[in-house]
Coordinates of C-alpha atoms and ligand atoms in Angstrom, one line a residue:
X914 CA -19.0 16.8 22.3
X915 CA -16.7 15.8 19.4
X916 CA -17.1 18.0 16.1
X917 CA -18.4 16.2 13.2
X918 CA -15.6 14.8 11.2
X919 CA -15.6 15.9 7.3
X920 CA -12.6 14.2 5.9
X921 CA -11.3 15.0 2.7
X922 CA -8.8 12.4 1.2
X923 CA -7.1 13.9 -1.6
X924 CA -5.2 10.7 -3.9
X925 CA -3.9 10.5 -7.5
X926 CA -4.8 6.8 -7.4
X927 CA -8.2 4.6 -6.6
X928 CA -9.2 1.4 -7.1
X929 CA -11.0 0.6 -9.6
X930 CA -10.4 3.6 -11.4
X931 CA -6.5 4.4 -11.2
X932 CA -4.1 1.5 -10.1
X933 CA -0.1 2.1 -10.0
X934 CA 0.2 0.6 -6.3
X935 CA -1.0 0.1 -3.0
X936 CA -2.1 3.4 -2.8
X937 CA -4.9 3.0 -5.1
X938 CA -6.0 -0.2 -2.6
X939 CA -6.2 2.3 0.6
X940 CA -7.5 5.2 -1.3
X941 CA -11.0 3.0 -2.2
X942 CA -10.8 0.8 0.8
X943 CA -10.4 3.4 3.6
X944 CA -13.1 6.0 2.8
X945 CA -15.7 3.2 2.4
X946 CA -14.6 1.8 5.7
X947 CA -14.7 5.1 7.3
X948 CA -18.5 5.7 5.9
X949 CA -19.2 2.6 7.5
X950 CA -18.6 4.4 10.7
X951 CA -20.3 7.2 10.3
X952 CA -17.8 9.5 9.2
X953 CA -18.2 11.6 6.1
X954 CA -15.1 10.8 4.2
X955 CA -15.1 12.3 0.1
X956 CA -12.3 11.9 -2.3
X957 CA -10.9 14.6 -4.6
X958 CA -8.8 12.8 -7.3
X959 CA -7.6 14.3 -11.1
X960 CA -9.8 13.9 -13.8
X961 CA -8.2 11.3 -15.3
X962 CA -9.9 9.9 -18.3
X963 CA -10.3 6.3 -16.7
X964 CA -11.9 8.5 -13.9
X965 CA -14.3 10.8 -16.0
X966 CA -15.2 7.8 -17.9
X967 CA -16.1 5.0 -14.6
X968 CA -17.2 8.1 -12.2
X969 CA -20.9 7.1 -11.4
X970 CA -23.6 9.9 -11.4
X971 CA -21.3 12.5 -12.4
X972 CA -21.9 16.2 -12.7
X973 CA -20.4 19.5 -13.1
X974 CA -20.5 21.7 -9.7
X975 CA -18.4 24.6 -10.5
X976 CA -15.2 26.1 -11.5
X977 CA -11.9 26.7 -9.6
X978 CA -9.9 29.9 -10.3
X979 CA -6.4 30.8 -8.7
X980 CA -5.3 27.2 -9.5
X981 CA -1.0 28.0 -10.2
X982 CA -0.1 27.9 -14.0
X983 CA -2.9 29.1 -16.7
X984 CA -5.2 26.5 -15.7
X985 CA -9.2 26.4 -16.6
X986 CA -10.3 24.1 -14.3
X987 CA -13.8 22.8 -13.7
X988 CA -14.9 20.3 -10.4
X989 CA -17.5 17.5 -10.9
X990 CA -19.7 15.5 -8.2
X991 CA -19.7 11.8 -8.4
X992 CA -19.8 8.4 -6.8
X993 CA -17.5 5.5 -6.7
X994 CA -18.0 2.7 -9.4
X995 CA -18.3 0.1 -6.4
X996 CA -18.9 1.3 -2.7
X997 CA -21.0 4.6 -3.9
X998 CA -18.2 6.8 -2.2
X999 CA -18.7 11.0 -3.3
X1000 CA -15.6 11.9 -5.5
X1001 CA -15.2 15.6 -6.0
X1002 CA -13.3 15.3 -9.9
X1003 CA -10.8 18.1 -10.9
X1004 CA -11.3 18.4 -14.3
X1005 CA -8.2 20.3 -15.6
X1006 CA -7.9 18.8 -19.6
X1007 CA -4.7 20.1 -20.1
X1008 CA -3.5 18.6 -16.9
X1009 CA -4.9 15.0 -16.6
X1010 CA -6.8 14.2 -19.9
X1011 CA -3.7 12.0 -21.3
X1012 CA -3.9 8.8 -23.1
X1013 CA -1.1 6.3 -21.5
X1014 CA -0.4 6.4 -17.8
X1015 CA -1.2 8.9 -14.7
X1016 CA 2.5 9.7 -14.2
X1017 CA 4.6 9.4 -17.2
X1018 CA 3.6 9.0 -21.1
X1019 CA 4.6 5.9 -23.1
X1020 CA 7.6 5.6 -23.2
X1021 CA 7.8 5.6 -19.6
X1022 CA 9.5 9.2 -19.0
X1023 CA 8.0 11.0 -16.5
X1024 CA 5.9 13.6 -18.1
X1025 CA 7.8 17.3 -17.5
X1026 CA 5.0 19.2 -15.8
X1027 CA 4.2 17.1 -13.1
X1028 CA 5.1 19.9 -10.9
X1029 CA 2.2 21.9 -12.2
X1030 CA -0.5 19.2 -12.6
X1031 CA -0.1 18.0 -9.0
X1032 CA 0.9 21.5 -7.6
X1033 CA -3.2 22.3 -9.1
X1034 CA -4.0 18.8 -7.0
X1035 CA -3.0 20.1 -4.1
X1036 CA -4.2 23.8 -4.4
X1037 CA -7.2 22.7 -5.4
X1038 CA -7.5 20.5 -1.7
X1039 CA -6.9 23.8 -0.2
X1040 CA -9.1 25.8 -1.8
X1041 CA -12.3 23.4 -1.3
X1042 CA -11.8 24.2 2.7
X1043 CA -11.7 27.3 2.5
X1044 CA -14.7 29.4 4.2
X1045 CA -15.4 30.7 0.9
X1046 CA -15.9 27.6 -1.2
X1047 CA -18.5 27.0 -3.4
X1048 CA -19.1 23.8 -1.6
X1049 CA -22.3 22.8 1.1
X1050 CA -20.1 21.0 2.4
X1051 CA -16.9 21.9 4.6
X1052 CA -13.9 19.5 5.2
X1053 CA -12.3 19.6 8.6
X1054 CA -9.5 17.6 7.7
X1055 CA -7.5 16.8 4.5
X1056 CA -5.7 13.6 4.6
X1057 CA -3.1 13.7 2.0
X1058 CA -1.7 10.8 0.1
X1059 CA 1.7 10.4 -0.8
X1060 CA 3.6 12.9 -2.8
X1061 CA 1.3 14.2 -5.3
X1062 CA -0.6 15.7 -2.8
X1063 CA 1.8 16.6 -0.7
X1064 CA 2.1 20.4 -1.5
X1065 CA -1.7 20.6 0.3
X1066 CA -0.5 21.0 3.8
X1067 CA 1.8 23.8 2.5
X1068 CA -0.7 25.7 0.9
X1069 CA -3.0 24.8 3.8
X1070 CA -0.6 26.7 5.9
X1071 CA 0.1 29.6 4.2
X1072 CA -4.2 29.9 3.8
X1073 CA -4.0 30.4 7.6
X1074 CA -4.8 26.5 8.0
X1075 CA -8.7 26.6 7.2
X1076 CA -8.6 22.9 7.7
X1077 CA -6.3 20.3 9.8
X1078 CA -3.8 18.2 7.8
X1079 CA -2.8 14.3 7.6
X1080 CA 0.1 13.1 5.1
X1081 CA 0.3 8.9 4.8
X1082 CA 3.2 7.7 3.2
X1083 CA 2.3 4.9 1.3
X1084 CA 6.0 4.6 -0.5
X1085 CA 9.3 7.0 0.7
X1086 CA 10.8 5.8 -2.2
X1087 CA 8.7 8.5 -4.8
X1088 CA 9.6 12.0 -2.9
X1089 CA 8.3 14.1 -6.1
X1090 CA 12.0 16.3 -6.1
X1091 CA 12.0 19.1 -8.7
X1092 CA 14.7 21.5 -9.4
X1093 CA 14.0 24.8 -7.4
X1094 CA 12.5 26.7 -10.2
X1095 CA 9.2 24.3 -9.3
X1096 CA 8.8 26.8 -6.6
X1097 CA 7.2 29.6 -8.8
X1098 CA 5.5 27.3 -11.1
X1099 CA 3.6 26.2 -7.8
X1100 CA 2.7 29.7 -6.5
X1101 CA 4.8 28.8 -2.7
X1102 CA 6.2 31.9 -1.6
X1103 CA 9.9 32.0 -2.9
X1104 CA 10.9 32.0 1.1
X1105 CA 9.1 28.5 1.8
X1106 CA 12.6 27.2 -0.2
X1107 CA 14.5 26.7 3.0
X1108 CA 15.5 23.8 5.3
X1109 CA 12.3 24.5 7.5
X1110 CA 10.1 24.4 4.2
X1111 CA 10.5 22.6 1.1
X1112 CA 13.9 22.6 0.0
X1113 CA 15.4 19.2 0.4
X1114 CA 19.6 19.4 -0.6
X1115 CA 19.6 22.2 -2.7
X1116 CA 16.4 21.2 -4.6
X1117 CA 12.1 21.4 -4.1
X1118 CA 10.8 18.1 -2.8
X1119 CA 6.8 17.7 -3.0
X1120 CA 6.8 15.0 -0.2
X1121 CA 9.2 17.3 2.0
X1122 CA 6.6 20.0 2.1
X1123 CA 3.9 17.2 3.1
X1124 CA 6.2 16.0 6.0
X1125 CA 7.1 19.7 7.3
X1126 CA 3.5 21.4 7.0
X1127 CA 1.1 18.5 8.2
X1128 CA -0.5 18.8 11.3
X1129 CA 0.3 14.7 11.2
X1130 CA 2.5 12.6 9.3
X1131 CA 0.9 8.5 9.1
X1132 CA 3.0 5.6 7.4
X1133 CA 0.8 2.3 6.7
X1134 CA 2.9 0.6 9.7
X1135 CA 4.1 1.6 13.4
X1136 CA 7.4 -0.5 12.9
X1137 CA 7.7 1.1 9.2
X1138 CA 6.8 5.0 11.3
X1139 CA 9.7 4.0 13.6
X1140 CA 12.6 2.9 11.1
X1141 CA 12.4 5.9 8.4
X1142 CA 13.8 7.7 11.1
X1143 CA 17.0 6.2 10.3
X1144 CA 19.2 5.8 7.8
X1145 CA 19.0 3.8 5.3
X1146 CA 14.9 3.6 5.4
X1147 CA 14.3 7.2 5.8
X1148 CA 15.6 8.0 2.7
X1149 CA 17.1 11.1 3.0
X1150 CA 13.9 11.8 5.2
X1151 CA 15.4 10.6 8.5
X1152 CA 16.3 14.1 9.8
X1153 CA 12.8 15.4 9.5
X1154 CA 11.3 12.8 10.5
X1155 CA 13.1 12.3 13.7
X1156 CA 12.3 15.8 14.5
X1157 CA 9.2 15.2 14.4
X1158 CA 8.6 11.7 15.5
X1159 CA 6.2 12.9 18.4
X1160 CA 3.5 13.8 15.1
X1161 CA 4.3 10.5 13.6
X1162 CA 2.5 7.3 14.2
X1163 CA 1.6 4.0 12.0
X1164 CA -1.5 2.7 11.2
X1165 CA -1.9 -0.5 9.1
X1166 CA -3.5 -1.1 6.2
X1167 CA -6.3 -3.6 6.6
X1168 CA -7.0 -5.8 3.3
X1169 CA -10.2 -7.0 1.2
X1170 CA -11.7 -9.3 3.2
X1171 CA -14.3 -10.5 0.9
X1172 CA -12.2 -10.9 -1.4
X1173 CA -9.8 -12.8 0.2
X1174 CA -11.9 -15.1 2.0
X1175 CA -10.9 -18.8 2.4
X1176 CA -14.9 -19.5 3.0
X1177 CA -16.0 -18.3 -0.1
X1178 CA -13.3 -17.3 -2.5
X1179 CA -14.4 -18.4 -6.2
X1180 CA -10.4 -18.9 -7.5
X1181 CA -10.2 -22.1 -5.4
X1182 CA -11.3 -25.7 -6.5
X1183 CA -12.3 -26.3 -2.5
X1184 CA -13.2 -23.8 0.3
X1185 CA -12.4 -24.1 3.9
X1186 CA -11.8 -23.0 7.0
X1187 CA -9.9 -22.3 10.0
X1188 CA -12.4 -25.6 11.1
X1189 CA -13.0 -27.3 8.6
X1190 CA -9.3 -27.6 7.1
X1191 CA -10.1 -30.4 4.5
X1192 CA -10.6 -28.3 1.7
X1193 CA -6.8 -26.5 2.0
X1194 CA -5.2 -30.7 1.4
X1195 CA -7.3 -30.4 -1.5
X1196 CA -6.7 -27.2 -3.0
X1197 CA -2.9 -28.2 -2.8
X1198 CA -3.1 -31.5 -4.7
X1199 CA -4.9 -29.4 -6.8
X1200 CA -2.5 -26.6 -7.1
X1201 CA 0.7 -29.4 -7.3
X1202 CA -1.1 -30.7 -10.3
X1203 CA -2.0 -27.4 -12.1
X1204 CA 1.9 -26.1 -11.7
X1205 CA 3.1 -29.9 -12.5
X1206 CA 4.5 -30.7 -9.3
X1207 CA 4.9 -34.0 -8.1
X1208 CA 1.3 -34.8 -6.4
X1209 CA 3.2 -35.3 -3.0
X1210 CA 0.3 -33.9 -0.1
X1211 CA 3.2 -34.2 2.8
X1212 CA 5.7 -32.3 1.1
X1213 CA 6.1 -29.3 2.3
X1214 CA 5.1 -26.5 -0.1
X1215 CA 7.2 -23.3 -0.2
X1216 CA 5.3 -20.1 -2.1
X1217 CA 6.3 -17.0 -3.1
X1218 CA 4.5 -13.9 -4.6
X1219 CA 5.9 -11.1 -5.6
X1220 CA 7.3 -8.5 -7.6
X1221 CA 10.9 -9.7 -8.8
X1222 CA 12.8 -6.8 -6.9
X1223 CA 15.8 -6.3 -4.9
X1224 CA 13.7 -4.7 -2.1
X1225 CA 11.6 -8.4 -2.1
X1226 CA 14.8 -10.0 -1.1
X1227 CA 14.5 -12.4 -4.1
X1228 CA 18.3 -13.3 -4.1
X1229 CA 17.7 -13.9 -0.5
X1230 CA 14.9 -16.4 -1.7
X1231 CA 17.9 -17.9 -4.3
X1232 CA 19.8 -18.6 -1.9
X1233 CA 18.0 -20.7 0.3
X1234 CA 16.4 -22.8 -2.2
X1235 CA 18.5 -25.8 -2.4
X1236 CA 18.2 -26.1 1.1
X1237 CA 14.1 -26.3 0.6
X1238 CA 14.8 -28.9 -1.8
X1239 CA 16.8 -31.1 0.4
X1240 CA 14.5 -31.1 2.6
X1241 CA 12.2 -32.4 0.3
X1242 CA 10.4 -29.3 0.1
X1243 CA 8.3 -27.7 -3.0
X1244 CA 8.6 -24.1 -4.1
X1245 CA 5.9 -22.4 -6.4
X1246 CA 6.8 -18.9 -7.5
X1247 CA 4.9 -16.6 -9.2
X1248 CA 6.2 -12.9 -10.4
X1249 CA 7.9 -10.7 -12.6
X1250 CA 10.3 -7.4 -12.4
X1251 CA 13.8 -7.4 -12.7
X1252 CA 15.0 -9.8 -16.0
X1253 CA 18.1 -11.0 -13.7
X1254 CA 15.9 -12.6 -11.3
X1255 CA 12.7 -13.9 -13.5
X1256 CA 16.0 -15.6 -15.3
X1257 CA 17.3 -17.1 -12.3
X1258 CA 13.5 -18.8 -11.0
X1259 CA 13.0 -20.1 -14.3
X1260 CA 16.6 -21.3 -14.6
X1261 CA 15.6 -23.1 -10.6
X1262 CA 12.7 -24.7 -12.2
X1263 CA 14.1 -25.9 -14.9
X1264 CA 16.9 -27.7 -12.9
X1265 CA 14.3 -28.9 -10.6
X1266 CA 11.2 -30.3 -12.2
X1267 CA 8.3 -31.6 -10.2
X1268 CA 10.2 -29.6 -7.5
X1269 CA 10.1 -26.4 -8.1
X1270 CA 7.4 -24.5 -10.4
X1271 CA 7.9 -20.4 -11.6
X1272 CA 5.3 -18.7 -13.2
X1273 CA 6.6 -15.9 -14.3
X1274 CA 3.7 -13.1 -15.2
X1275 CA 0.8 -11.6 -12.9
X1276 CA -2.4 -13.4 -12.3
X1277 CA -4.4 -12.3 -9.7
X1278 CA -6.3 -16.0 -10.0
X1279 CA -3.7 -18.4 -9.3
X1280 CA -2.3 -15.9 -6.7
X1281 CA -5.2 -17.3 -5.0
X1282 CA -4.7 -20.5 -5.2
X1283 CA -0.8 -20.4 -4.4
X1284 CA -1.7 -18.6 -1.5
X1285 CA -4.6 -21.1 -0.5
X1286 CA -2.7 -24.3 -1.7
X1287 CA 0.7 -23.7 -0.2
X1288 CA 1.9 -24.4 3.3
X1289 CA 4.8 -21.9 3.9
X1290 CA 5.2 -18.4 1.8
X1291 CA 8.6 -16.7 1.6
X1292 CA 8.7 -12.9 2.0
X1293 CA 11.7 -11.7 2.7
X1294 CA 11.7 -8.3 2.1
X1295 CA 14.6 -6.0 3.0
X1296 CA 12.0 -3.1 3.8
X1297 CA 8.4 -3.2 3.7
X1298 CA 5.5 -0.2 4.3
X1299 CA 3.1 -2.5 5.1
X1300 CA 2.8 -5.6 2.6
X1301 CA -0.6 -7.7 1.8
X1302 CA 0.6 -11.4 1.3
X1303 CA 2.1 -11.8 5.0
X1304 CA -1.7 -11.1 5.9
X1305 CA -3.6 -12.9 3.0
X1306 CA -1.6 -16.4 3.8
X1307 CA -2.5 -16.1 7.9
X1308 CA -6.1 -15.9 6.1
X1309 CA -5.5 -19.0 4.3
X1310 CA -3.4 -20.9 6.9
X1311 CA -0.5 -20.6 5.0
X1312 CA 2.1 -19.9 7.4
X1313 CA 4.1 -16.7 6.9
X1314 CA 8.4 -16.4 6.8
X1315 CA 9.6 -13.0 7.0
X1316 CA 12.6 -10.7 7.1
X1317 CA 10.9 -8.8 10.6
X1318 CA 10.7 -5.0 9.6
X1319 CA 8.2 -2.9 8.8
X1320 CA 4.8 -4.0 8.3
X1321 CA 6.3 -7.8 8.1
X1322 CA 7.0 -7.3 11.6
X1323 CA 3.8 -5.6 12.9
X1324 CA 1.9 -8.7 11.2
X1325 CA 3.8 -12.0 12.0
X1326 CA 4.8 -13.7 15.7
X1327 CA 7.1 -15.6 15.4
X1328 CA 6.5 -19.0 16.8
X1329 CA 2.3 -17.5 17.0
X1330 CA 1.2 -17.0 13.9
X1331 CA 4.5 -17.3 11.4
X1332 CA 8.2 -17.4 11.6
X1333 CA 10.4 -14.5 11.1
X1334 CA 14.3 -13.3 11.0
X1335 CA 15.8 -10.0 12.1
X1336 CA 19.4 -9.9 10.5
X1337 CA 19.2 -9.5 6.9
X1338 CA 20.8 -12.2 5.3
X1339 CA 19.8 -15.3 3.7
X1340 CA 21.9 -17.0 6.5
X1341 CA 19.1 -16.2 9.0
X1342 CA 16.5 -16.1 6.8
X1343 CA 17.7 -20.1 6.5
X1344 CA 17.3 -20.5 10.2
X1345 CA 14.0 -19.2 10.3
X1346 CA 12.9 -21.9 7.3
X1347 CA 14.5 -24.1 9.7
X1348 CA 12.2 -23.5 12.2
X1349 CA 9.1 -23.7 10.4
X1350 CA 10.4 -26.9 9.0
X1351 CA 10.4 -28.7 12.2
X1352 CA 7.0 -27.0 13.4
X1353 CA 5.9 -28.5 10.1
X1354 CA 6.5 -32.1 11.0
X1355 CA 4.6 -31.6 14.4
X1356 CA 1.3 -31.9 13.5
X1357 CA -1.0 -30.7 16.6
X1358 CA 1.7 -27.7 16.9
X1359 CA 1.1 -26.7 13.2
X1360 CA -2.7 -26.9 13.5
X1361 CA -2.1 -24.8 16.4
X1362 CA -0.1 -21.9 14.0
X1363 CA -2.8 -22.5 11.7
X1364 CA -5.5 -20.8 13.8
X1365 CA -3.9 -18.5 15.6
X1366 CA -2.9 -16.9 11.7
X1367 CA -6.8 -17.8 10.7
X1368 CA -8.2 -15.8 13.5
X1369 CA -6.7 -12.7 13.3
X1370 CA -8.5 -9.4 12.2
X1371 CA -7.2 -7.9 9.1
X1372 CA -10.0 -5.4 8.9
X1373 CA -10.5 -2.2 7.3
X1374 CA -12.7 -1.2 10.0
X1375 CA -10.0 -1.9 12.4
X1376 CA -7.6 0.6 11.0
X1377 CA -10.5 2.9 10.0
X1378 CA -11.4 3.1 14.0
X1379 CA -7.6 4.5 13.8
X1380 CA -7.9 6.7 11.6
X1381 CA -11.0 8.1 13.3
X1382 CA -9.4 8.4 17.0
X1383 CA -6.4 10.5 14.9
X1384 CA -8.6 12.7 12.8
X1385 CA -10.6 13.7 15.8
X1386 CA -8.0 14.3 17.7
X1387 CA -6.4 15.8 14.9
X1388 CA -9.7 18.4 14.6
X1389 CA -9.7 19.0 17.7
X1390 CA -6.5 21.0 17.9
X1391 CA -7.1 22.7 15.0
X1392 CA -9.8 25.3 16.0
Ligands
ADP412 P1 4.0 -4.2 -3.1 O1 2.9 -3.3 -3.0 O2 5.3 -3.7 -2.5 O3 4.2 -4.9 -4.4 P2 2.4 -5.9 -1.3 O4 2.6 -7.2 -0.6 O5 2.0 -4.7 -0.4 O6 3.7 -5.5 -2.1 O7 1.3 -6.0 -2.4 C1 1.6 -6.7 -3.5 C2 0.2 -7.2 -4.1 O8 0.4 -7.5 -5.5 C3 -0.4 -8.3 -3.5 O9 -1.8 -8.3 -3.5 C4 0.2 -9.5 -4.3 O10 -0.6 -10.7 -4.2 C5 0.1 -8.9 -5.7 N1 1.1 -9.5 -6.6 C6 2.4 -9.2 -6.7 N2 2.9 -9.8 -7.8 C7 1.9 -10.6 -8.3 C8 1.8 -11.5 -9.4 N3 2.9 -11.7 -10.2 N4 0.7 -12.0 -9.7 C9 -0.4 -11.7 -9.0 N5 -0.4 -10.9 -7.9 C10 0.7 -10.3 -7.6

């Protein structure tokens, strides 16, 4: 008989209510999906003021003492804005009730007591599964989210592990490092700063402590969980994670399939299907005419979404433009990051009107419609957790070109359902293009692509059924 599974998913970030990154899109998506199967999945987030304010049904259950630093800190019940999920709210005013962003203040420094707010996060995760709690209800398992709630397997540990532990790493890159005086401000035992703790070269890493006291470490992709055992992915990571690579697996994210839904999706001018097809020539004369592109419906149309960023291989992406062009290929762009790069695609378009369109900006709409109208999408990333567009242009028949790693290459066949390269330059990246060129000028074989990307099963409750067989095995072993 398997134990009930109480899964507490601690997360400084939820959709709608707190947005930075893709953490905020797995933080509302999974516990909804995990409801779905029966599972009794709560968030515990900060009291943000977005989150006191959008917090459905919300109401004060009781205080926490023995948080670290002089904190008064009181816990609220409520429900998610959209999918009615329970959210346990730490309500620490000092802490969280700040006016500009979750993580730094408006000038964009980082603001100088995140040890302390997210060290109270974390204890706070602890302390709601302990016997003692003030709760009715008991978590079995805490699934921890990236580095602000990292410390919770630590104190988890040194509690006598009251509850089994998962930590997901959504982004390696933000490790939450502080210098080692962070140790006392976060109430760890002065001897957990050691190589088989938290130190990480010579100073107190948040995300270290995650990835040496979790009963289970999860990244968002199996190809993602294999290569940041390595250098240069693992960022400084490698060695722990190799040492424990047999309590390291990947799970992908799924994505919002209502929302991105070719059927029904409101952004487009036509709907279709992987059946009826009609409606995607449509939606590309359409989108040719809205970026002022020549209204050519054989050319082959190139698209690209995407912050401007070294790690999205945009130079790649420069590179291999004029050879899109002379192929009589179309390229429509849409992003913005780096000031280099937005100057570089606007300084493409501007040499190659009617051929090439940059939008520069973000706009969830016409990321729709790029991503419906287009027949190829460029993402050429040189790393990748998991990534969304590879999966949202299978959905719209928009066939896929990737750099294969990470979640790019967990996602995309090449020659099945996209077209991918594995050395990373814009020499084989060019190959691949050449590839999906010619399988662009054989009709039946395109069609063929087509629905094989169509068909697949980007579901949450795929990867929630995942996450379930972990947890419970997870549970299990941690009597
Ligand atoms: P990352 O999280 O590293 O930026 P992902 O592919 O995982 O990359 O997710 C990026 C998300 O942001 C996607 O949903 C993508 O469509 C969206 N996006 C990125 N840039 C823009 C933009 N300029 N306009 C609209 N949507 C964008």
């Amino acid at each position: 008989m398997l134990a009930p599974l109480n899964i507490l998913l601690v997360t400084s970030e939820a959709r709608p209510l707190v947005k930075t990154g893709g953490l905020a899109d797995v933080s509302s998506a999974l516990p909804a999906a995990l409801r779905e199967l029966g599972i009794d999945c709560r968030l515990l987030m900060p009291g943000y003021p977005r989150v006191m304010q959008q917090c459905q049904n919300l109401r004060e259950i009781g205080h926490l003492d023995g948080l670290p630093g002089p904190s008064e800190a009181r816990l609220w019940h409520g429900t998610m804005p959209d999918t009615g999920v329970p959210v346990y709210v730490l309500d620490i005013p000092a802490a969280y009730d700040r006016p500009s962003g979750p993580y730094q203040d408006a000038t964009g420094t980082d603001y100088a007591d995140n040890d302390w707010r997210f060290a109270c996060l974390a204890h706070a995760a602890m302390q709601l599964c302990l016997p003692k709690s003030q709760l009715d209800w008991h978590p079995n398992l805490v699934h921890c989210n990236d580095w602000q709630t990292a410390l919770t397997p630590a104190y988890l540990h040194f509690a006598g592990r009251p509850a089994a532990s998962l930590m997901t790493i959504h982004n390696l890159a933000f490790q939450g490092v502080y210098p080692p005086s962070s140790v006392a401000t976060t109430g760890l035992p002065a001897d957990s700063f050691a190589i088989e703790g938290v130190e990480y070269y010579g100073r107190f890493s948040f995300l270290k402590a995650g990835l040496y006291y979790a009963d289970w470490i999860t990244t968002v992709s199996p190809t993602y969980a294999e290569e940041i055992q390595h250098e240069p992915l693992g960022m400084g990571m490698q060695g722990l994670l190799s040492l424990r690579n047999r309590q390291l697996s990947g799970i992908l994210n799924g994505i919002d399939t209502s929302d991105w839904n070719p059927m029904s999706d409101l952004h487009l001018p036509h709907n279709f299907s992987q059946r009826a097809i009609a409606g995607k020539r449509k939606t590309k004369i359409a989108l040719q005419r809205e970026l002022g592109l020549e209204i050519r419906a054989e050319a082959p149309l190139f698209a690209m979404i995407s912050r401007l960023t070294y790690q999205k291989g945009v130079d790649w992406a420069l590179q291999v433009a004029p050879g899109i062009l002379a192929q009589g290929g179309q390229i429509a762009i849409l992003g913005a990051g780096e000031k280099e790069y937005e100057t570089a695609l606007r300084a493409l378009a501007a040499a190659h009107p009617g051929k090439v369109a940059t939008i520069i900006g973000y706009d969830e709409s016409l990321s729709h419609r790029i991503e419906a109208g287009a027949d190829l999408f460029l993402m050429a990333s040189r790393f990748e957790p998991c990534g969304l567009n590879q999966m949202y242009s299978q959905r719209y028949g928009t066939l896929p070109i990737v750099h294969a790693t990470g979640g790019l290459s967990d996602t995309v066949h090449a020659g099945i359902d996209g077209f991918s390269f594995n050395e990373p330059t814009a020499h084989a990246f060019w190959l691949a293009i050449e590839q999906a060129l010619e399988a662009y000028r054989d009709p039946p074989r395109w069609r063929k692509l087509q629905k094989n990307a169509m068909r697949k099963d980007f579901t949450w409750e795929k990867s929630a059924r995942e996450y379930r067989a972990l947890y419970q095995r997870l549970v299990a072993s941690n009597p």
